[in-house]
Amino acid sequence: MNNDIKKVFFSEEEINNIISKLGEKLTADFKDKKPLVIGLLNGCNPFMTDLVKKIQAYLTLDYMKVSSYVGTESTNNLVIEGKIPDVKDKEVILVDDILDTGRTLKTIKEKLLALGAKSVSLCVLLDKPEGRKFDIQADYVGDLVPNEFVVGYGLDYNGYYRNLPYIGVLKEEVYTK
Ligand code: IMP
Ligand code: MG
């Protein structure tokens, strides 16, 4: 698996530092709010697992399963699988691995607000601003990445590489295998 990586963007240590900083910001903003942290599966893990350990607040956890990607392309069918958590009057922190076109987080944020969430803050490990097609920004961003397809630490290519402890770019030959 490691042999498939052309270039490392963020090492394990860099990711830990990024998450610690996000945790500090979220602690400052949510320490008195009892937020509901909702992760978008599958990409939110392991980011969400590490992130919540850095937030010092009474919080609850839940998940939603959403999919929009096939291979390296975002498709137009965003599918919410299963039950949506009860968000009525909750201060929600919505967590995902990466903000790309913005379709997923814009759609889910609007949905949760329509279901009565008091607020919905978006927290992503990575932001790919050049990929944006929808008018949406994240409130908490770990770091930026250029318009390249990245894998590792939750980010997948056809379901694989989520378990890499770092984030990198795949060699071209992996796509043609
Ligand atoms: P969006 O709806 O286009 O913003 O896409 C967000 C989702 O696409 C993320 O939750 C990821 O699952 C996936 N995604 C976007 N860019 C990448 C990437 O570079 N690598 C892996 N997955 C990605
Ligand atoms: Mg994904």
Coordinates of C-alpha atoms and ligand atoms in Angstrom, one line a residue, residues 42-43 69 96-97 154-156 162, ligand 2:
N42 CA -17.0 6.6 6.0
G43 CA -14.5 9.5 5.4
Y69 CA -18.1 9.6 -5.1
D96 CA -16.0 15.4 7.2
D97 CA -12.6 14.5 5.7
G154 CA -10.0 8.4 6.0
L155 CA -9.7 9.5 2.4
D156 CA -10.2 6.7 0.0
R162 CA -8.4 5.0 4.4
Ligands
MG2 MG -15.2 9.5 0.4

